[in-house]
Short mmCIF file of C-alpha atoms in Angstrom, two decimals:
data_model
loop_
_atom_site.label_atom_id
_atom_site.label_comp_id
_atom_site.label_asym_id
_atom_site.label_seq_id
_atom_site.Cartn_x
_atom_site.Cartn_y
_atom_site.Cartn_z
CA UNK F 141 -25.07 13.38 -4.53
CA UNK F 142 -21.82 13.91 -6.44
CA UNK F 143 -18.66 13.16 -4.44
CA UNK F 144 -15.86 15.65 -5.07
CA UNK F 145 -12.38 14.17 -4.72
CA UNK F 146 -9.08 16.04 -4.32
CA UNK F 147 -5.50 14.82 -4.57
CA UNK F 148 -2.70 16.60 -2.73
CA UNK F 149 0.60 15.66 -4.33
CA UNK F 150 -1.12 14.99 -7.64
CA UNK F 151 2.08 15.37 -9.66
CA UNK F 152 3.92 12.49 -7.95
CA UNK F 153 3.81 8.80 -8.76
CA UNK F 154 1.27 7.98 -6.04
CA UNK F 155 -0.95 10.93 -6.92
CA UNK F 156 -0.80 10.09 -10.60
CA UNK F 157 -1.74 6.48 -9.91
CA UNK F 158 -4.74 7.56 -7.83
CA UNK F 159 -5.87 9.78 -10.68
CA UNK F 160 -5.40 7.00 -13.25
CA UNK F 161 -7.65 4.71 -11.23
CA UNK F 162 -10.23 7.42 -10.47
CA UNK F 163 -10.66 8.09 -14.19
CA UNK F 164 -11.80 4.49 -14.64
CA UNK F 165 -13.98 4.36 -11.52
CA UNK F 166 -17.65 3.55 -12.27
CA UNK F 167 -18.77 6.52 -10.18
CA UNK F 168 -16.60 8.88 -12.22
CA UNK F 169 -17.96 7.47 -15.46
CA UNK F 170 -21.54 7.85 -14.19
CA UNK F 171 -20.99 11.39 -12.92
CA UNK F 172 -21.35 10.49 -9.24
CA UNK F 173 -17.67 11.25 -8.61
CA UNK F 174 -16.00 14.47 -9.67
CA UNK F 175 -12.26 15.09 -9.65
CA UNK F 176 -11.84 18.28 -7.67
CA UNK F 177 -8.70 20.06 -6.50
CA UNK F 178 -5.33 18.88 -7.79
CA UNK F 179 -2.47 20.29 -5.74
CA UNK F 180 1.29 19.97 -5.42
CA UNK F 181 4.33 21.75 -4.03
CA UNK F 182 7.09 22.85 -6.37
CA UNK F 183 5.10 21.94 -9.50
CA UNK F 184 2.09 24.10 -8.58
CA UNK F 185 1.08 26.25 -11.52
CA UNK F 186 2.00 23.64 -14.12
CA UNK F 187 -0.55 21.83 -16.23
CA UNK F 188 -1.50 18.18 -15.96
CA UNK F 189 -0.62 17.95 -19.66
CA UNK F 190 3.00 18.71 -18.75
CA UNK F 191 3.19 16.78 -15.47
CA UNK F 192 1.06 13.70 -16.21
CA UNK F 193 0.75 13.36 -19.99
CA UNK F 194 -0.59 9.82 -19.63
CA UNK F 195 -3.86 11.30 -18.30
CA UNK F 196 -5.31 13.11 -21.36
CA UNK F 197 -8.75 13.52 -19.75
CA UNK F 198 -7.21 16.03 -17.32
CA UNK F 199 -4.74 17.70 -19.69
CA UNK F 200 -6.47 21.08 -19.34
CA UNK F 201 -6.24 21.17 -15.54
CA UNK F 202 -3.72 23.35 -13.67
CA UNK F 203 -2.16 22.08 -10.45
CA UNK F 204 -2.66 24.41 -7.48
CA UNK F 205 -0.81 25.01 -4.22
CA UNK F 206 -1.38 22.50 -1.44
CA UNK F 207 -3.34 24.39 1.21
CA UNK F 208 -6.19 23.38 3.54
CA UNK F 209 -8.31 26.12 2.00
CA UNK F 210 -8.02 24.72 -1.51
CA UNK F 211 -8.39 21.10 -0.40
CA UNK F 212 -11.19 21.80 2.07
CA UNK F 213 -13.85 22.25 -0.60
CA UNK F 214 -13.91 18.50 -1.34
CA UNK F 215 -15.66 15.47 0.11
CA UNK F 216 -12.63 13.15 -0.13
CA UNK F 217 -8.99 14.24 0.05
CA UNK F 218 -6.10 11.93 -0.81
CA UNK F 219 -2.81 13.06 0.74
CA UNK F 220 -0.03 11.73 -1.52
CA UNK F 221 2.65 13.77 0.24
CA UNK F 222 6.11 13.07 1.67
CA UNK F 223 6.25 11.70 5.20
CA UNK F 224 5.83 14.38 7.84
CA UNK F 225 3.66 16.68 5.73
CA UNK F 226 0.28 14.99 6.17
CA UNK F 227 -0.33 15.49 9.88
CA UNK F 228 -0.76 19.27 9.84
CA UNK F 229 -2.89 19.29 6.69
CA UNK F 230 -4.98 16.38 7.92
CA UNK F 231 -5.69 18.18 11.20
CA UNK F 232 -6.52 21.41 9.39
CA UNK F 233 -8.98 19.59 7.14
CA UNK F 234 -10.58 17.92 10.15
CA UNK F 235 -10.97 21.30 11.84
CA UNK F 236 -12.61 22.75 8.73
CA UNK F 237 -15.04 19.85 8.26
CA UNK F 238 -15.00 16.66 10.37
CA UNK F 239 -17.03 14.91 7.65
CA UNK F 240 -14.32 15.23 5.02
CA UNK F 241 -12.80 11.82 4.27
CA UNK F 242 -9.02 12.17 4.50
CA UNK F 243 -6.93 9.27 3.17
CA UNK F 244 -3.23 9.59 3.92
CA UNK F 245 -0.79 7.71 1.68
CA UNK F 246 2.23 8.68 3.79
CA UNK F 247 3.37 7.17 7.08
CA UNK F 248 2.18 9.92 9.42
CA UNK F 249 -0.73 7.96 10.92
CA UNK F 250 0.31 4.31 10.41
CA UNK F 251 2.28 3.52 13.56
CA UNK F 252 0.58 3.04 16.90
CA UNK F 253 3.74 3.31 19.00
CA UNK F 254 5.02 6.85 19.47
CA UNK F 255 8.48 5.55 20.35
CA UNK F 256 8.73 3.66 17.07
CA UNK F 257 7.63 6.75 15.15
CA UNK F 258 10.25 8.90 16.85
CA UNK F 259 12.97 6.28 16.28
CA UNK F 260 12.31 5.78 12.57
CA UNK F 261 10.89 9.13 11.47
CA UNK F 262 11.72 11.68 14.16
CA UNK F 263 9.53 14.50 15.35
CA UNK F 264 6.23 14.37 17.20
CA UNK F 265 3.94 11.37 16.75
CA UNK F 266 0.62 12.50 15.23
CA UNK F 267 -1.35 9.46 16.39
CA UNK F 268 -2.80 6.68 14.28
CA UNK F 269 -5.81 6.30 12.01
CA UNK F 270 -7.70 3.18 10.87
CA UNK F 271 -5.17 1.16 8.90
CA UNK F 272 -5.89 0.41 5.28
CA UNK F 273 -5.26 -3.29 4.67
CA UNK F 274 -8.85 -4.59 4.52
CA UNK F 275 -7.57 -8.16 4.28
CA UNK F 276 -6.29 -8.00 7.87
CA UNK F 277 -8.81 -9.40 10.38
CA UNK F 278 -11.17 -6.68 11.60
CA UNK F 279 -9.78 -3.92 9.40
CA UNK F 280 -12.47 -3.98 6.74
CA UNK F 281 -15.03 -3.21 9.43
CA UNK F 282 -12.88 -0.35 10.79
CA UNK F 283 -12.59 1.18 7.32
CA UNK F 284 -16.30 1.11 6.53
CA UNK F 285 -17.52 4.67 7.03
CA UNK F 286 -14.16 5.87 8.39
CA UNK F 287 -13.37 9.56 7.90
CA UNK F 288 -9.62 9.24 8.52
CA UNK F 289 -7.60 6.41 6.95
CA UNK F 290 -3.89 5.57 6.88
CA UNK F 291 -2.88 3.77 3.68
CA UNK F 292 -0.21 1.12 4.39
CA UNK F 293 3.33 1.22 3.09
CA UNK F 294 4.11 -0.75 -0.06
CA UNK F 295 6.62 -3.09 1.56
CA UNK F 296 4.35 -3.83 4.55
CA UNK F 297 1.50 -4.62 2.16
CA UNK F 298 3.44 -7.33 0.34
CA UNK F 299 5.08 -8.70 3.47
CA UNK F 300 1.89 -8.69 5.55
CA UNK F 301 -0.24 -10.44 2.95
CA UNK F 302 2.49 -13.01 2.32
CA UNK F 303 2.92 -14.00 5.95
CA UNK F 304 -0.34 -13.14 7.74
CA UNK F 305 -2.04 -16.54 7.38
CA UNK F 306 1.09 -18.38 8.56
CA UNK F 307 1.54 -16.21 11.64
CA UNK F 308 -2.17 -16.23 12.49
CA UNK F 309 -2.39 -20.03 12.27
CA UNK F 310 0.94 -20.57 14.07
CA UNK F 311 2.45 -22.40 11.11
CA UNK F 312 5.78 -20.79 11.98
CA UNK F 313 7.85 -19.51 14.83
CA UNK F 314 7.33 -15.77 14.22
CA UNK F 315 10.98 -14.98 13.52
CA UNK F 316 10.72 -13.71 9.96
CA UNK F 317 13.49 -12.98 7.46
CA UNK F 318 11.93 -10.68 4.85
CA UNK F 319 13.59 -9.71 1.57
CA UNK F 320 11.72 -7.41 -0.82
CA UNK F 321 12.98 -6.56 -4.30
CA UNK F 322 11.46 -3.29 -5.49
CA UNK F 323 11.24 -1.09 -8.53
CA UNK F 324 12.55 2.47 -8.43
CA UNK F 325 9.16 4.20 -8.45
CA UNK F 326 8.85 3.33 -4.76
CA UNK F 327 11.38 6.07 -4.05
CA UNK F 328 9.07 8.71 -5.50
CA UNK F 329 9.51 11.21 -8.31
CA UNK F 330 12.54 13.10 -7.12
CA UNK F 331 15.97 13.83 -8.52
CA UNK F 332 18.59 11.60 -6.88
CA UNK F 333 21.89 10.24 -8.17
CA UNK F 334 21.14 6.75 -6.88
CA UNK F 335 17.97 6.62 -8.98
CA UNK F 336 19.52 7.66 -12.28
CA UNK F 337 19.13 5.16 -15.09
CA UNK F 338 22.91 4.71 -15.35
CA UNK F 339 23.00 3.81 -11.64
CA UNK F 340 20.12 1.31 -11.52
CA UNK F 341 20.21 -0.40 -14.92
CA UNK F 342 21.96 -3.76 -14.73
CA UNK F 343 22.37 -3.39 -10.99
CA UNK F 344 20.90 -4.69 -7.72
CA UNK F 345 21.50 -2.97 -4.40
CA UNK F 346 20.36 -3.63 -0.85
CA UNK F 347 19.67 -0.47 1.14
CA UNK F 348 18.53 0.62 4.60
CA UNK F 349 19.68 -2.78 5.82
CA UNK F 350 19.95 -4.35 9.29
CA UNK F 351 16.69 -2.99 10.67
CA UNK F 352 17.08 0.59 9.46
CA UNK F 353 14.22 0.69 6.95
CA UNK F 354 11.20 2.65 8.18
CA UNK F 355 8.73 -0.04 7.14
CA UNK F 356 10.19 -2.58 9.59
CA UNK F 357 8.04 -1.53 12.58
CA UNK F 358 4.94 -1.42 10.39
CA UNK F 359 5.38 -5.05 9.31
CA UNK F 360 5.95 -6.05 12.93
CA UNK F 361 2.90 -4.10 14.10
CA UNK F 362 0.66 -5.77 11.53
CA UNK F 363 1.69 -9.31 12.36
CA UNK F 364 1.50 -8.66 16.11
CA UNK F 365 -2.26 -8.23 15.71
CA UNK F 366 -2.77 -11.93 14.93
CA UNK F 367 -0.51 -13.64 17.48
CA UNK F 368 0.38 -13.45 21.16
CA UNK F 369 3.92 -14.57 20.38
CA UNK F 370 6.75 -12.07 20.19
CA UNK F 371 7.34 -11.03 16.56
CA UNK F 372 10.84 -10.61 15.16
CA UNK F 373 11.28 -9.15 11.68
CA UNK F 374 14.57 -8.82 9.81
CA UNK F 375 13.77 -6.75 6.72
CA UNK F 376 16.07 -6.22 3.74
CA UNK F 377 14.88 -4.15 0.76
CA UNK F 378 16.69 -4.49 -2.57
CA UNK F 379 16.50 -1.91 -5.36
CA UNK F 380 16.09 -3.42 -8.85
CA UNK F 381 15.99 -1.87 -12.34
CA UNK F 382 12.19 -1.98 -12.62
CA UNK F 383 9.71 0.89 -12.88
CA UNK F 384 7.05 -0.94 -10.82
CA UNK F 385 6.68 -4.02 -8.69
CA UNK F 386 7.70 -5.62 -5.41
CA UNK F 387 8.61 -9.28 -5.04
CA UNK F 388 8.77 -10.33 -1.39
CA UNK F 389 10.23 -13.57 -0.07
CA UNK F 390 9.90 -14.50 3.59
CA UNK F 391 11.24 -17.47 5.51
CA UNK F 392 10.56 -18.49 9.10
CA UNK F 393 11.14 -21.62 11.21
CA UNK F 394 8.42 -24.19 10.63
CA UNK F 395 6.21 -25.17 13.57
CA UNK F 396 6.19 -28.83 14.51
CA UNK F 397 4.01 -31.09 12.37
CA UNK F 398 3.17 -28.59 9.62
CA UNK F 399 2.89 -30.21 6.20
CA UNK F 400 2.71 -28.71 2.71
CA UNK F 401 -0.95 -29.67 2.42
CA UNK F 402 -1.78 -28.04 5.76
CA UNK F 403 0.09 -24.84 4.92
CA UNK F 404 -1.50 -24.48 1.50
CA UNK F 405 -4.99 -25.19 2.84
CA UNK F 406 -4.48 -22.55 5.55
CA UNK F 407 -3.72 -19.95 2.91
CA UNK F 408 -6.57 -21.08 0.68
CA UNK F 409 -9.09 -20.77 3.50
CA UNK F 410 -7.68 -17.43 4.72
CA UNK F 411 -7.91 -15.73 1.33
CA UNK F 412 -10.75 -17.57 -0.40
CA UNK F 413 -13.13 -14.59 -0.18
CA UNK F 414 -10.57 -11.84 -0.81
CA UNK F 415 -10.98 -10.27 -4.26
CA UNK F 416 -7.48 -8.81 -4.38
CA UNK F 417 -5.38 -11.71 -3.05
CA UNK F 418 -4.73 -14.61 -5.41
CA UNK F 419 -3.19 -17.81 -4.06
CA UNK F 420 -1.34 -19.31 -6.99
CA UNK F 421 -1.62 -23.01 -7.88
CA UNK F 422 1.00 -25.12 -6.16
CA UNK F 423 4.23 -25.10 -8.08
CA UNK F 424 3.83 -21.53 -9.38
CA UNK F 425 5.69 -18.56 -7.93
CA UNK F 426 4.56 -14.91 -7.91
CA UNK F 427 6.06 -12.67 -10.57
CA UNK F 428 5.92 -8.90 -10.68
CA UNK F 429 5.04 -8.90 -14.39
CA UNK F 430 1.74 -10.60 -13.56
CA UNK F 431 0.49 -7.81 -11.29
CA UNK F 432 1.54 -4.66 -13.16
CA UNK F 433 -1.26 -2.10 -13.12
CA UNK F 434 -3.53 -4.32 -11.03
CA UNK F 435 -4.68 -4.12 -7.43
CA UNK F 436 -3.79 -7.77 -6.91
CA UNK F 437 -1.40 -9.47 -4.54
CA UNK F 438 -0.25 -12.88 -5.78
CA UNK F 439 0.92 -15.19 -2.99
CA UNK F 440 2.44 -18.63 -2.57
CA UNK F 441 3.46 -20.79 0.37
CA UNK F 442 5.85 -23.75 0.44
CA UNK F 443 7.22 -26.03 3.13
CA UNK F 444 10.98 -26.57 2.97
CA UNK F 445 11.33 -29.80 4.94
CA UNK F 446 15.11 -30.02 4.54
CA UNK F 447 15.69 -26.66 6.24
CA UNK F 448 12.65 -26.82 8.50
CA UNK F 449 11.40 -23.47 7.26
CA UNK F 450 8.29 -22.07 5.58
CA UNK F 451 8.73 -20.01 2.42
CA UNK F 452 6.11 -17.29 1.86
CA UNK F 453 6.17 -15.16 -1.28
CA UNK F 454 4.13 -12.32 -2.77
CA UNK F 455 4.13 -9.95 -5.72
CA UNK F 456 2.38 -6.59 -5.92
CA UNK F 457 2.51 -3.45 -8.03
CA UNK F 458 3.89 -0.97 -5.52
CA UNK F 459 1.96 1.92 -7.07
CA UNK F 460 -1.38 0.11 -7.24
CA UNK F 461 -2.00 -2.40 -4.43
CA UNK F 462 1.01 -0.87 -2.70
CA UNK F 463 -0.34 2.71 -2.74
CA UNK F 464 -2.92 4.17 -5.12
CA UNK F 465 -5.10 1.09 -5.46
CA UNK F 466 -5.09 0.57 -1.71
CA UNK F 467 -6.17 4.19 -1.29
CA UNK F 468 -9.13 3.71 -3.65
CA UNK F 469 -10.04 0.41 -1.99
CA UNK F 470 -10.20 2.32 1.31
CA UNK F 471 -12.23 5.13 -0.27
CA UNK F 472 -14.77 2.62 -1.56
CA UNK F 473 -15.16 1.13 1.92
CA UNK F 474 -15.44 4.55 3.53
CA UNK F 475 -18.17 5.70 1.14
CA UNK F 476 -20.10 2.42 1.16
CA UNK F 477 -19.36 1.71 -2.50
CA UNK F 478 -18.49 -1.77 -3.81
CA UNK F 479 -14.96 -2.48 -2.59
CA UNK F 480 -13.74 -3.61 -6.00
CA UNK F 481 -15.09 -0.56 -7.89
CA UNK F 482 -12.51 0.95 -10.21
CA UNK F 483 -9.78 -1.48 -9.20
CA UNK F 484 -8.36 -3.79 -11.89
CA UNK F 485 -7.74 -7.41 -11.06
CA UNK F 486 -6.21 -8.14 -14.48
CA UNK F 487 -2.64 -7.00 -15.07
CA UNK F 488 -1.01 -5.54 -18.17
CA UNK F 489 0.84 -8.19 -20.17
CA UNK F 490 3.32 -8.72 -21.67
#
């Protein structure tokens, strides 16, 4: 059986990344996966050659309007749409065919708490779907065969994978100070003065500070799954002049008696069987240049005895492990395909 896959929002950065990875997927190369409907909003009617010239295999394709009717004739639908647009389309697709696998790359179905959704996003809470970080305990099993999947945010992916083992093993008091430095592609492909080259080049800027960023409750929600302690997260994102990449640093008060050897061994054991999380050798720190184009998360953990804190760090490509790669990883689990299929572990260098 050939699986037909559609991408809504195909002209954006997330949609383009999904397409890039699909074109290298073993099932696409064997003919078992077919790229079906490609849809968008304002760019509907344009060609892939004009919108995504880095994908020559699809240059002849024309992007269509995003409607449930066009998307419904597919086995898998990726929703790479702005927040607030996925819920209605996702429900319409479910009504048309409950067996259609719908994978949402926006935030519409990530949060479990309706109050948190209303506070950070506004509007009616659409509910929550199985959450797409397979490396979280129990989530891989939830994703296997799932027909509705919520892909995590890019910041929560890096922050969760950096700190999850420490919180789960009670290496820290779960009062986390999270700083994530991100490339500009995380803001999406839209015209905005603050994203102009003359604004970002040679400049660093914190934004949505002091608990205002929408990914704050998602990080808290994820870590709350592995501890009974109250979780506190102070999250500060920083915009950097990079196309891709997120470097996350997290500090938290060290629990009594935790040594460097114990912390490192905890992380080694937690991630030893995870194909897309790489614990670096002691003494090395994650760098965004070492994950570009890959579905990897590089992590490190260090005990700072002088301050009595644990330092947890991670690096991801926000468009791959942070969005498009995570979406394909979830698709593979949903369809029963090898989880690593089509997902690069090697980065582009230099």
